[in-house]
Amino acid sequence: MEFRSRNYTAEEEAYSLPRASADTHPLSTPSPPHNQVAVVDHEKIDFYDPLRGSDVNAMISISNLHDEESGPAVNMADVDLSTKEWTSFKKLLLQRFSGSKMVSSSMMSDVIMKSGKVHEKASMNMHLEELDDPQKFAEDGINVISHQEYVSRLNELKHKITRAWQADDRVTSLKLSIKVARLLMDTSVLQFYPALFVLATDVMDMLGDMVWQRIKQKAEFFEDGNVISSLPENFEAKDVCVDAKETCNNWFFKIGSTRELLPRIYLELAILPCWRFLVDRPVDVVQRLVMMTRGIADPLASTYCHLYMAYCAQKLPQHDIGYLVSCINDLQILLRRFLSAKEATDQKISEKSRTLINLMEPPIEYIIKCIIKESYHVSDDASCDNHSSLFIALPLLVRLGGKHLALAF
C-alpha cells in the first residue's frame, strides 16, 4: 500500500483564516459611548443598567479623564494601552456607581468642609440610614455636604496643587496632596467611594507626573540650563546624576514621613516610577507595598488601594505577576467574611455586605485582567509557570460568580 504524500505547510496556508493585528487587547475594557443619557430615577435598582447615567458624575469633567499626562517613558505602546484601559475603566466605574446626593463629613475631610454648605447631623449609623432612606439621611443632622460641592472642592484643590507647583512651592503641593489622599480613608458613604477614588487618584497621578518631570529635568540639565545628558528610554540608575538621585530620595523620605498608612501608600504609588532613578529593578518595591496594604483594616479602602497599585505598577519597565497574585490572595481573605455561608442574618448588615461586594467587584476584575495581560509579557521559557499562576485567582472568581469566571477564559 502506498500513502499519498501531503504538504502540511501548503494545506495550513490554504485553509487558515486571514489574520490581522488587533489595535486593542481583546480583554481590555471597551470604551463607553460619549453621549450618555442622564436618567433621573430615585427608585431602588437591583441591577446595573449601562444606559443609566448619574447626575453627579456629570460634575466630574470627562476632560479630567482625558487629560492624562504621558508620564515616564518606558514602553510607550504598553503605557498608552494601559492609560487608555485605565481611563475607560474609570469612566465605567463612575457610570456604574452613581453615589448618593449627600456626602457625610469625617475628621479626615475637614479640607472639604471648609467651603460649601454644611448641614449639622449627629447619627452614628449614617450610611445604614442612607441605604434605608436617602432623603431622611439628608435631613436628620450629620455633617454633610452636597455631592456637587464635594466634587467642586476636590477640583479646586487640584488647581491649588498645580498653582503651588508652578510657583515652586512644592511643599504646599505635597501637603495638599496628602490631604486629598486622606479623603480615601473615609468610607462612611459606600456608594460615593468609587467616585471619590477616581477624583483622588487623578490628583495622585498629576502629582506623580510632576515629580517625575522635575527629577528627570534635574538628571538631564544643570541649574543654569546646560545639558548634562539625555536619558535614554530604558535608562538605568547608573545613568542618573547624584543631584537627581538626592532629589528623588528626598521625595520618598517626605512621603515616608506621612503619619497615616493609607495616604503614605497612595503617595508612594503615585511616584512609583521614580524608583527607576534609584534602582534598576523598581518592581521589587511593589512587593513591599503589597505587604503594607495588609495593615489597612477597611476592606473597601484596601481593595481600591490594591486597584491603584495594579495600575501604577504597569508603568514600570519590568513585568511581574507575583505581586498581583499576592493582591488576589489578600482580597480573597477580605471577601471571606462577606461570602461565607454563615453570613449574619440581620437584614441591614446583609445589605451592607452585598453593597460592599458590589463595590469590590470592579477592582478585582481589573486586577485579574492585569494578571492575564502581564503573563503574556514574560519570556517563552517561563510562560507555562506564569500561565499556571492564573489559576490562583479561580477560587475568588468562582465565589464571585460566572460572569467573573468568564474573564479568565
PDB file of N, CA, C and O in Angstrom, residues 15-39:
ATOM      1  N   TYR A  15      -6.084  26.637   4.185  1.00  0.00           N
ATOM      2  CA  TYR A  15      -7.300  26.556   4.995  1.00  0.00           C
ATOM      3  C   TYR A  15      -7.324  27.521   6.173  1.00  0.00           C
ATOM      4  O   TYR A  15      -8.332  27.625   6.866  1.00  0.00           O
ATOM      5  N   SER A  16      -6.232  28.208   6.436  1.00  0.00           N
ATOM      6  CA  SER A  16      -6.198  29.134   7.576  1.00  0.00           C
ATOM      7  C   SER A  16      -6.984  30.394   7.242  1.00  0.00           C
ATOM      8  O   SER A  16      -7.000  30.860   6.096  1.00  0.00           O
ATOM      9  N   LEU A  17      -7.636  30.938   8.256  1.00  0.00           N
ATOM     10  CA  LEU A  17      -8.357  32.197   8.092  1.00  0.00           C
ATOM     11  C   LEU A  17      -7.368  33.358   8.042  1.00  0.00           C
ATOM     12  O   LEU A  17      -6.299  33.294   8.664  1.00  0.00           O
ATOM     13  N   PRO A  18      -7.686  34.409   7.319  1.00  0.00           N
ATOM     14  CA  PRO A  18      -6.785  35.575   7.285  1.00  0.00           C
ATOM     15  C   PRO A  18      -6.682  36.207   8.672  1.00  0.00           C
ATOM     16  O   PRO A  18      -7.655  36.292   9.405  1.00  0.00           O
ATOM     17  N   ARG A  19      -5.508  36.678   9.021  1.00  0.00           N
ATOM     18  CA  ARG A  19      -5.257  37.268  10.336  1.00  0.00           C
ATOM     19  C   ARG A  19      -4.806  38.716  10.184  1.00  0.00           C
ATOM     20  O   ARG A  19      -4.157  39.067   9.204  1.00  0.00           O
ATOM     21  N   ALA A  20      -5.173  39.502  11.179  1.00  0.00           N
ATOM     22  CA  ALA A  20      -4.764  40.906  11.209  1.00  0.00           C
ATOM     23  C   ALA A  20      -4.495  41.301  12.650  1.00  0.00           C
ATOM     24  O   ALA A  20      -5.142  40.807  13.574  1.00  0.00           O
ATOM     25  N   SER A  21      -3.501  42.146  12.847  1.00  0.00           N
ATOM     26  CA  SER A  21      -3.154  42.571  14.204  1.00  0.00           C
ATOM     27  C   SER A  21      -4.272  43.433  14.781  1.00  0.00           C
ATOM     28  O   SER A  21      -4.841  44.282  14.076  1.00  0.00           O
ATOM     29  N   ALA A  22      -4.581  43.222  16.065  1.00  0.00           N
ATOM     30  CA  ALA A  22      -5.640  43.978  16.740  1.00  0.00           C
ATOM     31  C   ALA A  22      -5.090  45.284  17.285  1.00  0.00           C
ATOM     32  O   ALA A  22      -3.960  45.328  17.787  1.00  0.00           O
ATOM     33  N   ASP A  23      -5.880  46.334  17.184  1.00  0.00           N
ATOM     34  CA  ASP A  23      -5.456  47.636  17.707  1.00  0.00           C
ATOM     35  C   ASP A  23      -5.509  47.675  19.223  1.00  0.00           C
ATOM     36  O   ASP A  23      -4.731  48.371  19.865  1.00  0.00           O
ATOM     37  N   THR A  24      -6.435  46.924  19.807  1.00  0.00           N
ATOM     38  CA  THR A  24      -6.578  46.893  21.263  1.00  0.00           C
ATOM     39  C   THR A  24      -6.576  45.452  21.737  1.00  0.00           C
ATOM     40  O   THR A  24      -6.872  44.535  20.976  1.00  0.00           O
ATOM     41  N   HIS A  25      -6.224  45.280  22.996  1.00  0.00           N
ATOM     42  CA  HIS A  25      -6.212  43.950  23.586  1.00  0.00           C
ATOM     43  C   HIS A  25      -7.649  43.428  23.673  1.00  0.00           C
ATOM     44  O   HIS A  25      -8.560  44.156  24.080  1.00  0.00           O
ATOM     45  N   PRO A  26      -7.893  42.168  23.305  1.00  0.00           N
ATOM     46  CA  PRO A  26      -9.269  41.657  23.329  1.00  0.00           C
ATOM     47  C   PRO A  26      -9.890  41.618  24.710  1.00  0.00           C
ATOM     48  O   PRO A  26     -11.101  41.560  24.841  1.00  0.00           O
ATOM     49  N   LEU A  27      -9.070  41.631  25.766  1.00  0.00           N
ATOM     50  CA  LEU A  27      -9.597  41.599  27.130  1.00  0.00           C
ATOM     51  C   LEU A  27      -9.702  42.988  27.748  1.00  0.00           C
ATOM     52  O   LEU A  27     -10.089  43.119  28.910  1.00  0.00           O
ATOM     53  N   SER A  28      -9.332  44.010  26.970  1.00  0.00           N
ATOM     54  CA  SER A  28      -9.400  45.365  27.519  1.00  0.00           C
ATOM     55  C   SER A  28     -10.848  45.812  27.626  1.00  0.00           C
ATOM     56  O   SER A  28     -11.727  45.336  26.915  1.00  0.00           O
ATOM     57  N   THR A  29     -11.068  46.754  28.559  1.00  0.00           N
ATOM     58  CA  THR A  29     -12.415  47.264  28.790  1.00  0.00           C
ATOM     59  C   THR A  29     -12.839  48.151  27.635  1.00  0.00           C
ATOM     60  O   THR A  29     -12.121  49.090  27.276  1.00  0.00           O
ATOM     61  N   PRO A  30     -13.965  47.888  26.989  1.00  0.00           N
ATOM     62  CA  PRO A  30     -14.396  48.725  25.861  1.00  0.00           C
ATOM     63  C   PRO A  30     -14.759  50.120  26.312  1.00  0.00           C
ATOM     64  O   PRO A  30     -15.281  50.317  27.400  1.00  0.00           O
ATOM     65  N   SER A  31     -14.463  51.091  25.459  1.00  0.00           N
ATOM     66  CA  SER A  31     -14.793  52.482  25.775  1.00  0.00           C
ATOM     67  C   SER A  31     -16.292  52.691  25.653  1.00  0.00           C
ATOM     68  O   SER A  31     -16.917  52.266  24.682  1.00  0.00           O
ATOM     69  N   PRO A  32     -16.904  53.336  26.624  1.00  0.00           N
ATOM     70  CA  PRO A  32     -18.345  53.577  26.569  1.00  0.00           C
ATOM     71  C   PRO A  32     -18.669  54.672  25.578  1.00  0.00           C
ATOM     72  O   PRO A  32     -17.816  55.487  25.229  1.00  0.00           O
ATOM     73  N   PRO A  33     -19.892  54.733  25.072  1.00  0.00           N
ATOM     74  CA  PRO A  33     -20.273  55.824  24.176  1.00  0.00           C
ATOM     75  C   PRO A  33     -20.197  57.153  24.891  1.00  0.00           C
ATOM     76  O   PRO A  33     -20.450  57.243  26.092  1.00  0.00           O
ATOM     77  N   HIS A  34     -19.834  58.203  24.142  1.00  0.00           N
ATOM     78  CA  HIS A  34     -19.641  59.514  24.777  1.00  0.00           C
ATOM     79  C   HIS A  34     -20.949  60.177  25.141  1.00  0.00           C
ATOM     80  O   HIS A  34     -21.029  60.933  26.089  1.00  0.00           O
ATOM     81  N   ASN A  35     -21.991  59.900  24.363  1.00  0.00           N
ATOM     82  CA  ASN A  35     -23.275  60.560  24.627  1.00  0.00           C
ATOM     83  C   ASN A  35     -24.091  59.719  25.588  1.00  0.00           C
ATOM     84  O   ASN A  35     -24.774  58.779  25.199  1.00  0.00           O
ATOM     85  N   GLN A  36     -23.954  59.981  26.867  1.00  0.00           N
ATOM     86  CA  GLN A  36     -24.696  59.258  27.876  1.00  0.00           C
ATOM     87  C   GLN A  36     -25.968  60.026  28.207  1.00  0.00           C
ATOM     88  O   GLN A  36     -25.963  61.252  28.315  1.00  0.00           O
ATOM     89  N   VAL A  37     -27.052  59.309  28.380  1.00  0.00           N
ATOM     90  CA  VAL A  37     -28.324  59.931  28.716  1.00  0.00           C
ATOM     91  C   VAL A  37     -28.507  59.870  30.221  1.00  0.00           C
ATOM     92  O   VAL A  37     -28.490  58.789  30.817  1.00  0.00           O
ATOM     93  N   ALA A  38     -28.642  61.016  30.867  1.00  0.00           N
ATOM     94  CA  ALA A  38     -28.835  61.057  32.309  1.00  0.00           C
ATOM     95  C   ALA A  38     -30.312  60.863  32.612  1.00  0.00           C
ATOM     96  O   ALA A  38     -31.159  61.652  32.193  1.00  0.00           O
ATOM     97  N   VAL A  39     -30.619  59.793  33.334  1.00  0.00           N
ATOM     98  CA  VAL A  39     -31.999  59.483  33.679  1.00  0.00           C
ATOM     99  C   VAL A  39     -32.188  59.731  35.156  1.00  0.00           C
ATOM    100  O   VAL A  39     -31.458  59.181  35.983  1.00  0.00           O
TER     101      VAL A  39
END
